[in-house]
PDB file of C-alpha atoms in Angstrom:
ATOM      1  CA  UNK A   1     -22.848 -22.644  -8.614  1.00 68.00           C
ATOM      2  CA  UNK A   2     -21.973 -21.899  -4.910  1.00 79.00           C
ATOM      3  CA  UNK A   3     -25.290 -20.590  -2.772  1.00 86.00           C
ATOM      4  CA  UNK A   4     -25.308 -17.169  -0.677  1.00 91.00           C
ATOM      5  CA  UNK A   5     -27.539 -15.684   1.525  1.00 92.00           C
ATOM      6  CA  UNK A   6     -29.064 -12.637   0.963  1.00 93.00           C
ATOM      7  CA  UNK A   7     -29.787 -10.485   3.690  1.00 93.00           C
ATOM      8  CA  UNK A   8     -31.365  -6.490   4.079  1.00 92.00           C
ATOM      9  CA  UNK A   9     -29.676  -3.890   5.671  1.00 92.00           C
ATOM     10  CA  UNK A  10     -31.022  -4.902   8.791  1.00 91.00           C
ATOM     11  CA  UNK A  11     -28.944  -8.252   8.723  1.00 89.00           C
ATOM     12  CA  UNK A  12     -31.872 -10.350   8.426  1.00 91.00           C
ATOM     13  CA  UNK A  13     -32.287 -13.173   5.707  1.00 90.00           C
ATOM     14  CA  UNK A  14     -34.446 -12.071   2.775  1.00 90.00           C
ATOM     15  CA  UNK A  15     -33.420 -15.298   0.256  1.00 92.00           C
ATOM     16  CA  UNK A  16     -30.467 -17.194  -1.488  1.00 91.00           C
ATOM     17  CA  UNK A  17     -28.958 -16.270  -4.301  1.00 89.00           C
ATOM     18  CA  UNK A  18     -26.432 -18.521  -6.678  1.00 90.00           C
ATOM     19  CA  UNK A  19     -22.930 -17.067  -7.791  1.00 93.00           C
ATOM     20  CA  UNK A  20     -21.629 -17.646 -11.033  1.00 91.00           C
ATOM     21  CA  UNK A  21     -18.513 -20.113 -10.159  1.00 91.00           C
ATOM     22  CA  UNK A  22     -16.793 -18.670 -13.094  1.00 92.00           C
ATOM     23  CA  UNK A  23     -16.239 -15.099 -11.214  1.00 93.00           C
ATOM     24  CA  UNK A  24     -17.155 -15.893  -7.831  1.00 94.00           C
ATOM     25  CA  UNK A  25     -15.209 -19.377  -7.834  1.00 92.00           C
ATOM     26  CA  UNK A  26     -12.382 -19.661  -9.579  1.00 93.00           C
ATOM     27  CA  UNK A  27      -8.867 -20.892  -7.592  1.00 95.00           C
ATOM     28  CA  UNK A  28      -7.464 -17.438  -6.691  1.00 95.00           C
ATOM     29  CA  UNK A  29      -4.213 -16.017  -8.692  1.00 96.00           C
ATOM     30  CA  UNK A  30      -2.402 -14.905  -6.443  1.00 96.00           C
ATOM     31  CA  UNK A  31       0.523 -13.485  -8.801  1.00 97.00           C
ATOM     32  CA  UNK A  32      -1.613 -11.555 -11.183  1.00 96.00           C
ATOM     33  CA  UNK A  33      -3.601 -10.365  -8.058  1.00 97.00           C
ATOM     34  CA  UNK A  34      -0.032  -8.713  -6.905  1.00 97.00           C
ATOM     35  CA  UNK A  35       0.493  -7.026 -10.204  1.00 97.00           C
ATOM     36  CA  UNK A  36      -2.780  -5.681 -10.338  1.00 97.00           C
ATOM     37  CA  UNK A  37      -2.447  -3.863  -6.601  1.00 97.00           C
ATOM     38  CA  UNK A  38       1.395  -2.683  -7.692  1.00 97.00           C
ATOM     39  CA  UNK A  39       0.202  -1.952 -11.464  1.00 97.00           C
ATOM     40  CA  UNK A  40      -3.023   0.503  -9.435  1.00 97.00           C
ATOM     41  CA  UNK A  41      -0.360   1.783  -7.045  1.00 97.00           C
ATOM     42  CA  UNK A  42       2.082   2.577 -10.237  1.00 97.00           C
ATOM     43  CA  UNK A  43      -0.785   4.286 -11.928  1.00 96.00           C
ATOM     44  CA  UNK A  44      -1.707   6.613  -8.642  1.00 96.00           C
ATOM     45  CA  UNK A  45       1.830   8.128  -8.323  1.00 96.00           C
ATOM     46  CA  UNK A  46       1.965  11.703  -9.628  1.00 95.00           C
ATOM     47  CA  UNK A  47       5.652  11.356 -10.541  1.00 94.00           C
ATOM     48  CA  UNK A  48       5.634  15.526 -10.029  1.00 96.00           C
ATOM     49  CA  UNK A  49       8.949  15.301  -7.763  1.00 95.00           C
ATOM     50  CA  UNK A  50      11.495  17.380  -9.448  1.00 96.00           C
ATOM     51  CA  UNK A  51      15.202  18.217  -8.074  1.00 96.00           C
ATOM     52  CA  UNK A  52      17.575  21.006  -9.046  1.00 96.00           C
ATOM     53  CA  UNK A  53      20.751  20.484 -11.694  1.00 95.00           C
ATOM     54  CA  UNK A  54      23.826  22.363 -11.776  1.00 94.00           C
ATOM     55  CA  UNK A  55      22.610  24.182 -14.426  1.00 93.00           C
ATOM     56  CA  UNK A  56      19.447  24.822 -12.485  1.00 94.00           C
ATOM     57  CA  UNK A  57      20.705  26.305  -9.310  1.00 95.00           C
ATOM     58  CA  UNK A  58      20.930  29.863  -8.740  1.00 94.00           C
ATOM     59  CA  UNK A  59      24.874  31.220  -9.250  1.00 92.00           C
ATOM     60  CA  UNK A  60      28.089  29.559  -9.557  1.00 90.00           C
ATOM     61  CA  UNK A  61      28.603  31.182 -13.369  1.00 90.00           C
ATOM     62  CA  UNK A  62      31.866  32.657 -12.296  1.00 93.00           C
ATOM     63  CA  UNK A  63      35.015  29.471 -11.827  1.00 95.00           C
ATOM     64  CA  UNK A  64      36.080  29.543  -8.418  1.00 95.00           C
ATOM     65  CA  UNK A  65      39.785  30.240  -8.567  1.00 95.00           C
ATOM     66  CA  UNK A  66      41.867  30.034 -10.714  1.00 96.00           C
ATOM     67  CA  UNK A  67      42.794  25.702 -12.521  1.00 96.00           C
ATOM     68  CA  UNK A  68      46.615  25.757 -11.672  1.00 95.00           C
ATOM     69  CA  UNK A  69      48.816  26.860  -8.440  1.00 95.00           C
ATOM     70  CA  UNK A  70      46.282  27.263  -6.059  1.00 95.00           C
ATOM     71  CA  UNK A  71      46.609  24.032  -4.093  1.00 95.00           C
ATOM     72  CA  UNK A  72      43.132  23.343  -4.441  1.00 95.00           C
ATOM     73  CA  UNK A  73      41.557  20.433  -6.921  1.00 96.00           C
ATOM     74  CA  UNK A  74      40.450  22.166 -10.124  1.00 95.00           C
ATOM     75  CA  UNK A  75      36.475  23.403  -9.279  1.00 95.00           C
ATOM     76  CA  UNK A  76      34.575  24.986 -12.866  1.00 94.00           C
ATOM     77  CA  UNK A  77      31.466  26.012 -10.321  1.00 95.00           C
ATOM     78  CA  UNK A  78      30.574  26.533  -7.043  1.00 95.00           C
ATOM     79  CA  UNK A  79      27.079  24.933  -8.187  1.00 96.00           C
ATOM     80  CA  UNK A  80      28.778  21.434  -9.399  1.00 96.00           C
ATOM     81  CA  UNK A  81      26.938  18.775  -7.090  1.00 96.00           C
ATOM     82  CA  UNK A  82      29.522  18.254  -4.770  1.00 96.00           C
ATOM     83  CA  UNK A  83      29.504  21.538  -3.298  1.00 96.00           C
ATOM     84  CA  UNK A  84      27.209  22.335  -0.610  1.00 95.00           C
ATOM     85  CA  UNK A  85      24.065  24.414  -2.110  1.00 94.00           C
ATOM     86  CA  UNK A  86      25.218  22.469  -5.430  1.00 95.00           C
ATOM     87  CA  UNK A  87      22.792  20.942  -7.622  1.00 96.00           C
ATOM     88  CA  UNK A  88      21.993  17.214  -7.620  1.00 96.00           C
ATOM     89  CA  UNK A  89      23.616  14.563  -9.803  1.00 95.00           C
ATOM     90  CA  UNK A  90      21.145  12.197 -11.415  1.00 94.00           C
ATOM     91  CA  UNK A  91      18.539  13.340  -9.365  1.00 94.00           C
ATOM     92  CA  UNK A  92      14.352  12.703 -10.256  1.00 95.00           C
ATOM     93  CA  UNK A  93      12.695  14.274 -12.699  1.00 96.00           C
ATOM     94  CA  UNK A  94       9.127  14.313 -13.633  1.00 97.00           C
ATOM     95  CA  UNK A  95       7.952  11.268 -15.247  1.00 96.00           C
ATOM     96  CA  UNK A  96       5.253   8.965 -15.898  1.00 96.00           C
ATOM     97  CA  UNK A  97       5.000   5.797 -13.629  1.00 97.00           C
ATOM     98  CA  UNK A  98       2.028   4.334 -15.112  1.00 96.00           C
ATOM     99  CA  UNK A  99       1.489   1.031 -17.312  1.00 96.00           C
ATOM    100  CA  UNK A 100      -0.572  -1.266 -18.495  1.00 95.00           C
ATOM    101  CA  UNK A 101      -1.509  -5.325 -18.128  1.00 95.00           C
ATOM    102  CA  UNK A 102      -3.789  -6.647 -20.719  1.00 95.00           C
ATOM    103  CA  UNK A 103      -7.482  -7.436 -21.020  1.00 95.00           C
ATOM    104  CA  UNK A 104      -7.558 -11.020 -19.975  1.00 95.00           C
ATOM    105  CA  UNK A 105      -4.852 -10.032 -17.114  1.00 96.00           C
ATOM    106  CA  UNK A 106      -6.970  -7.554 -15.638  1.00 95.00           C
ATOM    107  CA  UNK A 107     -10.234 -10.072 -15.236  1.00 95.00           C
ATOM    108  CA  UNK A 108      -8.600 -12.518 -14.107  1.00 96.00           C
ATOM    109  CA  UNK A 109      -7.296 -10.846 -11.367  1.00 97.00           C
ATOM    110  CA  UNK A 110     -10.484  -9.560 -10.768  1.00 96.00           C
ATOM    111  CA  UNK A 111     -11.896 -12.789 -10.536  1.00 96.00           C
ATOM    112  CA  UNK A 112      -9.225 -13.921  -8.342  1.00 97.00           C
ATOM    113  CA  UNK A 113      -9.872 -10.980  -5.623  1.00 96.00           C
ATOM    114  CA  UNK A 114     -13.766 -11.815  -6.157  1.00 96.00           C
ATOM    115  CA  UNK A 115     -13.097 -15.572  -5.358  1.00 96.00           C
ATOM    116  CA  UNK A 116     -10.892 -14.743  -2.378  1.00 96.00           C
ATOM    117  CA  UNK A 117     -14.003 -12.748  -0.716  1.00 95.00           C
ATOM    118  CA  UNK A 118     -15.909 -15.740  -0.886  1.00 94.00           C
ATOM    119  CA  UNK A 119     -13.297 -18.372   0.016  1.00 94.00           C
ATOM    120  CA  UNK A 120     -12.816 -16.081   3.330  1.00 93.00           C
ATOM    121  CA  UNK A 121     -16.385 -15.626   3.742  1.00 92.00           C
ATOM    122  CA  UNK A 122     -15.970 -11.661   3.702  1.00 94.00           C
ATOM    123  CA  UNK A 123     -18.581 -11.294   1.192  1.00 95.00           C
ATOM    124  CA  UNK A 124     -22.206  -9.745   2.126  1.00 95.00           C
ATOM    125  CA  UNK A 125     -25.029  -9.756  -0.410  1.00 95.00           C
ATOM    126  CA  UNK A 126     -27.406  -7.239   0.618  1.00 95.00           C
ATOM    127  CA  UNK A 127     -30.626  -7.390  -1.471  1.00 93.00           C
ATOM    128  CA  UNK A 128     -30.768  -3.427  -1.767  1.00 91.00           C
ATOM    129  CA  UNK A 129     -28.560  -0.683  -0.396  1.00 93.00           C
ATOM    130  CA  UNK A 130     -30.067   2.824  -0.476  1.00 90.00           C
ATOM    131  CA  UNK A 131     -31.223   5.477   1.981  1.00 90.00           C
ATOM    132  CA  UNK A 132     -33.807   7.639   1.896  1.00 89.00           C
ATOM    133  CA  UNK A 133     -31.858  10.717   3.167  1.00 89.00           C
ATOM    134  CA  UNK A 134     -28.206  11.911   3.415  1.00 93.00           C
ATOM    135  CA  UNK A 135     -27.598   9.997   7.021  1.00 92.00           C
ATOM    136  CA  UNK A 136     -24.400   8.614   8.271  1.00 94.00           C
ATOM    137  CA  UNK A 137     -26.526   6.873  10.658  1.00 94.00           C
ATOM    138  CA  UNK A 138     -27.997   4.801   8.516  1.00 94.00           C
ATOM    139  CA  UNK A 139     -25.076   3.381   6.922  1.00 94.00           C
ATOM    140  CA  UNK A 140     -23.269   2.925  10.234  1.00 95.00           C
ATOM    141  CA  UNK A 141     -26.464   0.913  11.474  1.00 94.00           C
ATOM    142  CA  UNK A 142     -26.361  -1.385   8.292  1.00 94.00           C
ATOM    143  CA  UNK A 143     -22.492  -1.939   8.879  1.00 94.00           C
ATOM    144  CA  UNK A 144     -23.358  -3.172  12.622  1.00 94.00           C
ATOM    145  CA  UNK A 145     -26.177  -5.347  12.033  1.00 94.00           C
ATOM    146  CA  UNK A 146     -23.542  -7.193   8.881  1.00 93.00           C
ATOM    147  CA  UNK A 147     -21.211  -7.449  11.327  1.00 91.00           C
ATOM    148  CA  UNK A 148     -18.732  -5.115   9.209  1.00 89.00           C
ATOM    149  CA  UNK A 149     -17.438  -2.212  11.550  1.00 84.00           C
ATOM    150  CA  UNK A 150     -14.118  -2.297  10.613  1.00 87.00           C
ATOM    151  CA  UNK A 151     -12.790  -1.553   6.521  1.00 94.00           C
ATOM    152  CA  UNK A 152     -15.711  -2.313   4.623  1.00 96.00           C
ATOM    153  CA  UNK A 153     -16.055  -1.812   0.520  1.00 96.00           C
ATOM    154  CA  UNK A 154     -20.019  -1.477  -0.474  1.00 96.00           C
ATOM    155  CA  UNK A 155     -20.339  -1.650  -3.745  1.00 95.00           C
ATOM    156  CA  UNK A 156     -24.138  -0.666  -5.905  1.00 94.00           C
ATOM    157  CA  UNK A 157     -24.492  -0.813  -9.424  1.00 92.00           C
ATOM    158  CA  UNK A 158     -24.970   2.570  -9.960  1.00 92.00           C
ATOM    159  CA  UNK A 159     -23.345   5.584  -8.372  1.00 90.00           C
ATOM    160  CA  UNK A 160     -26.095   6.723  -5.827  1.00 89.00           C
ATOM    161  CA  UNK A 161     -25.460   9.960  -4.013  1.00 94.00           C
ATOM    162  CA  UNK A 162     -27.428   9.284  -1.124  1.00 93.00           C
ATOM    163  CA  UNK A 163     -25.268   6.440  -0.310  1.00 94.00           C
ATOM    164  CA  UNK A 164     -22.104   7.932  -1.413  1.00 94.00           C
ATOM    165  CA  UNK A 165     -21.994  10.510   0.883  1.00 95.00           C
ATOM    166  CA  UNK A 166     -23.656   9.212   4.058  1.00 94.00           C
ATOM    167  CA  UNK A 167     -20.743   6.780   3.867  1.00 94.00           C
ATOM    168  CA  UNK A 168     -18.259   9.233   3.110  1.00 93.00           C
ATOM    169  CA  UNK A 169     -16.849   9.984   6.578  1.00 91.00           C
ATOM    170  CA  UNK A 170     -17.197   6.778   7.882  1.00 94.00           C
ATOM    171  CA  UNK A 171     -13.459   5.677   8.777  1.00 94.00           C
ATOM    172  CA  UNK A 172     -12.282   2.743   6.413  1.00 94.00           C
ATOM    173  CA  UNK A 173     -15.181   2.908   4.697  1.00 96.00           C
ATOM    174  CA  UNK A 174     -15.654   3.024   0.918  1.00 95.00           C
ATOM    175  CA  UNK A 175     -18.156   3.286  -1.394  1.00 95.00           C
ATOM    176  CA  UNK A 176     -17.675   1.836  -5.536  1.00 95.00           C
ATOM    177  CA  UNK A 177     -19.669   1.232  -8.704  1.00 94.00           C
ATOM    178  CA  UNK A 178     -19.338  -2.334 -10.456  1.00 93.00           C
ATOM    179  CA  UNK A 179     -17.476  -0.302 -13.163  1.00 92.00           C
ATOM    180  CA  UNK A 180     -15.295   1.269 -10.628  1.00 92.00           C
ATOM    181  CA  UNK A 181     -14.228  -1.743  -9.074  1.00 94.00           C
ATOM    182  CA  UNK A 182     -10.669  -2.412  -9.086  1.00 94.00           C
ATOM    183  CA  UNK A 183      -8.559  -5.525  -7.212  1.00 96.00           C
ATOM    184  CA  UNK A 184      -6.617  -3.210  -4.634  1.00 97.00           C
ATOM    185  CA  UNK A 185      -9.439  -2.498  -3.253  1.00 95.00           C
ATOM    186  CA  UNK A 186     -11.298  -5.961  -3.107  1.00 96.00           C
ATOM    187  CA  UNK A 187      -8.109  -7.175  -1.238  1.00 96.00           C
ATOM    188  CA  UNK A 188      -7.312  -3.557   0.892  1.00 95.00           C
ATOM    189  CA  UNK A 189     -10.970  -3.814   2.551  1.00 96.00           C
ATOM    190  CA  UNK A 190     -11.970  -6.954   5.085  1.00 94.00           C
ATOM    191  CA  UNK A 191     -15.485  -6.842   4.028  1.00 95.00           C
ATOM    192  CA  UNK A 192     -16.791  -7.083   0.262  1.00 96.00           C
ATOM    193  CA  UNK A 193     -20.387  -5.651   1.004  1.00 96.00           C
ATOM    194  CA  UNK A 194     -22.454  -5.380  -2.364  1.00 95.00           C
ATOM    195  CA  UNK A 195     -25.644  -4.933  -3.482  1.00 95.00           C
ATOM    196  CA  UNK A 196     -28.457  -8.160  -5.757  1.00 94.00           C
ATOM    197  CA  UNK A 197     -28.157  -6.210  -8.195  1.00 94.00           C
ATOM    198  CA  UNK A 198     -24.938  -5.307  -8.409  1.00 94.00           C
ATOM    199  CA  UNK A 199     -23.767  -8.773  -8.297  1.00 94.00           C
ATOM    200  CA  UNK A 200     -25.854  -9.348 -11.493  1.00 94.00           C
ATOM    201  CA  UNK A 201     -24.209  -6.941 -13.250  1.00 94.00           C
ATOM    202  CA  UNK A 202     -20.667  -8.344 -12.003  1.00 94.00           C
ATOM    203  CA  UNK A 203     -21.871 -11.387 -13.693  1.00 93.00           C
ATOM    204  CA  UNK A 204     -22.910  -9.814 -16.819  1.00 92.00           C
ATOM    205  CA  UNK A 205     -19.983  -7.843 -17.191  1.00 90.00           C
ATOM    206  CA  UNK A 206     -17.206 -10.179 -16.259  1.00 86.00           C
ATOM    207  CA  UNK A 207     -18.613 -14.140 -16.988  1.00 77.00           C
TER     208      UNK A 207
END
């Protein structure tokens, strides 16, 4: 098992802590870790964009001229799609973008993004992350002293409030849960800031 420090929020050394090689170790997958990020980006598309048919488009229900000894090419609408104002040929329609990968797919990618924090040193083990009020301040101070001002994920075991939303309107900076955690954002965010206990439960969940 691989040592870390542990530091407070201050940035100072508290202790060291051992992660489980397993999660925190593995050699990085670097395919499945692409399918996970496109499969999350799949899943977040609303697929709401809708265009107009023919038959959709207001008008056109009376034929244009008459089919023979006009001149003209034969026209049954002035709402066929190559009119202007016409309605659109094999255009989108609502649909469902999202799929699936499978159980063992989906951990090992997780693994993968977890071993690529370490490998790049951009993970911070912080023995406790809380605050004792809503204060942006705070959070900002704890980002300086870790030396992680610029996109930062801090993650807690448990959803706390407090922390939540005194970190909420920091720029590039998110807050997760252990069971919220998902590989786009491991790899989207430079620093992988996350809490003793949390990394227990990582451990417990995923070894």
């Amino acid at each position: 098992m691989s040592k870390i420090t542990v530091v407070d929020m201050a940035g100072s050394k508290v202790t060291e802590a051992e992660l489980n090689d397993a999660i925190f170790g593995i050699k990085p997958n670097k395919a499945l870790m692409h399918a996970m990020v496109v499969n999350y980006l799949a899943n977040q598309r609303q697929g709401t964009q809708s265009t107009l048919t023919r038959t959709e488009v207001r008008g056109g229900g009376r034929k244009p001229w008459r089919q023979k000894g006009t001149g003209h090419a034969r026209q049954g609408s002035i709402r066929a799609p190559q009119w202007v104002h016409g309605g659109v040929a094999l255009g989108p329609k609502p649909r469902d973008y999202s799929y699936t990968l499978n159980k063992k797919e989906r951990r090992l990618a997780l693994k993968s993004a977890l071993s690529t924090k370490v490998i790049d040193n951009n993970i911070v083990v912080v023995d406790a992350i809380k605050t004792e009020d809503y204060k942006t301040k705070v959070v900002v101070d704890m980002l300086k002293a870790l030396g992680a001002e610029g996109k930062a994920l801090i993650v807690t075991a448990e959803a706390d409030q407090k922390v939540v939303k005194s970190a909420a309107n920091i720029p590039g900076v998110k807050t997760a849960t252990v069971n919220t955690l998902s590989v786009y954002d491991i790899l989207n965010y430079d620093k992988f800031i996350v809490s003793s206990e949390a990394v227990k439960k990582i451990e417990e969940v995923y070894a």
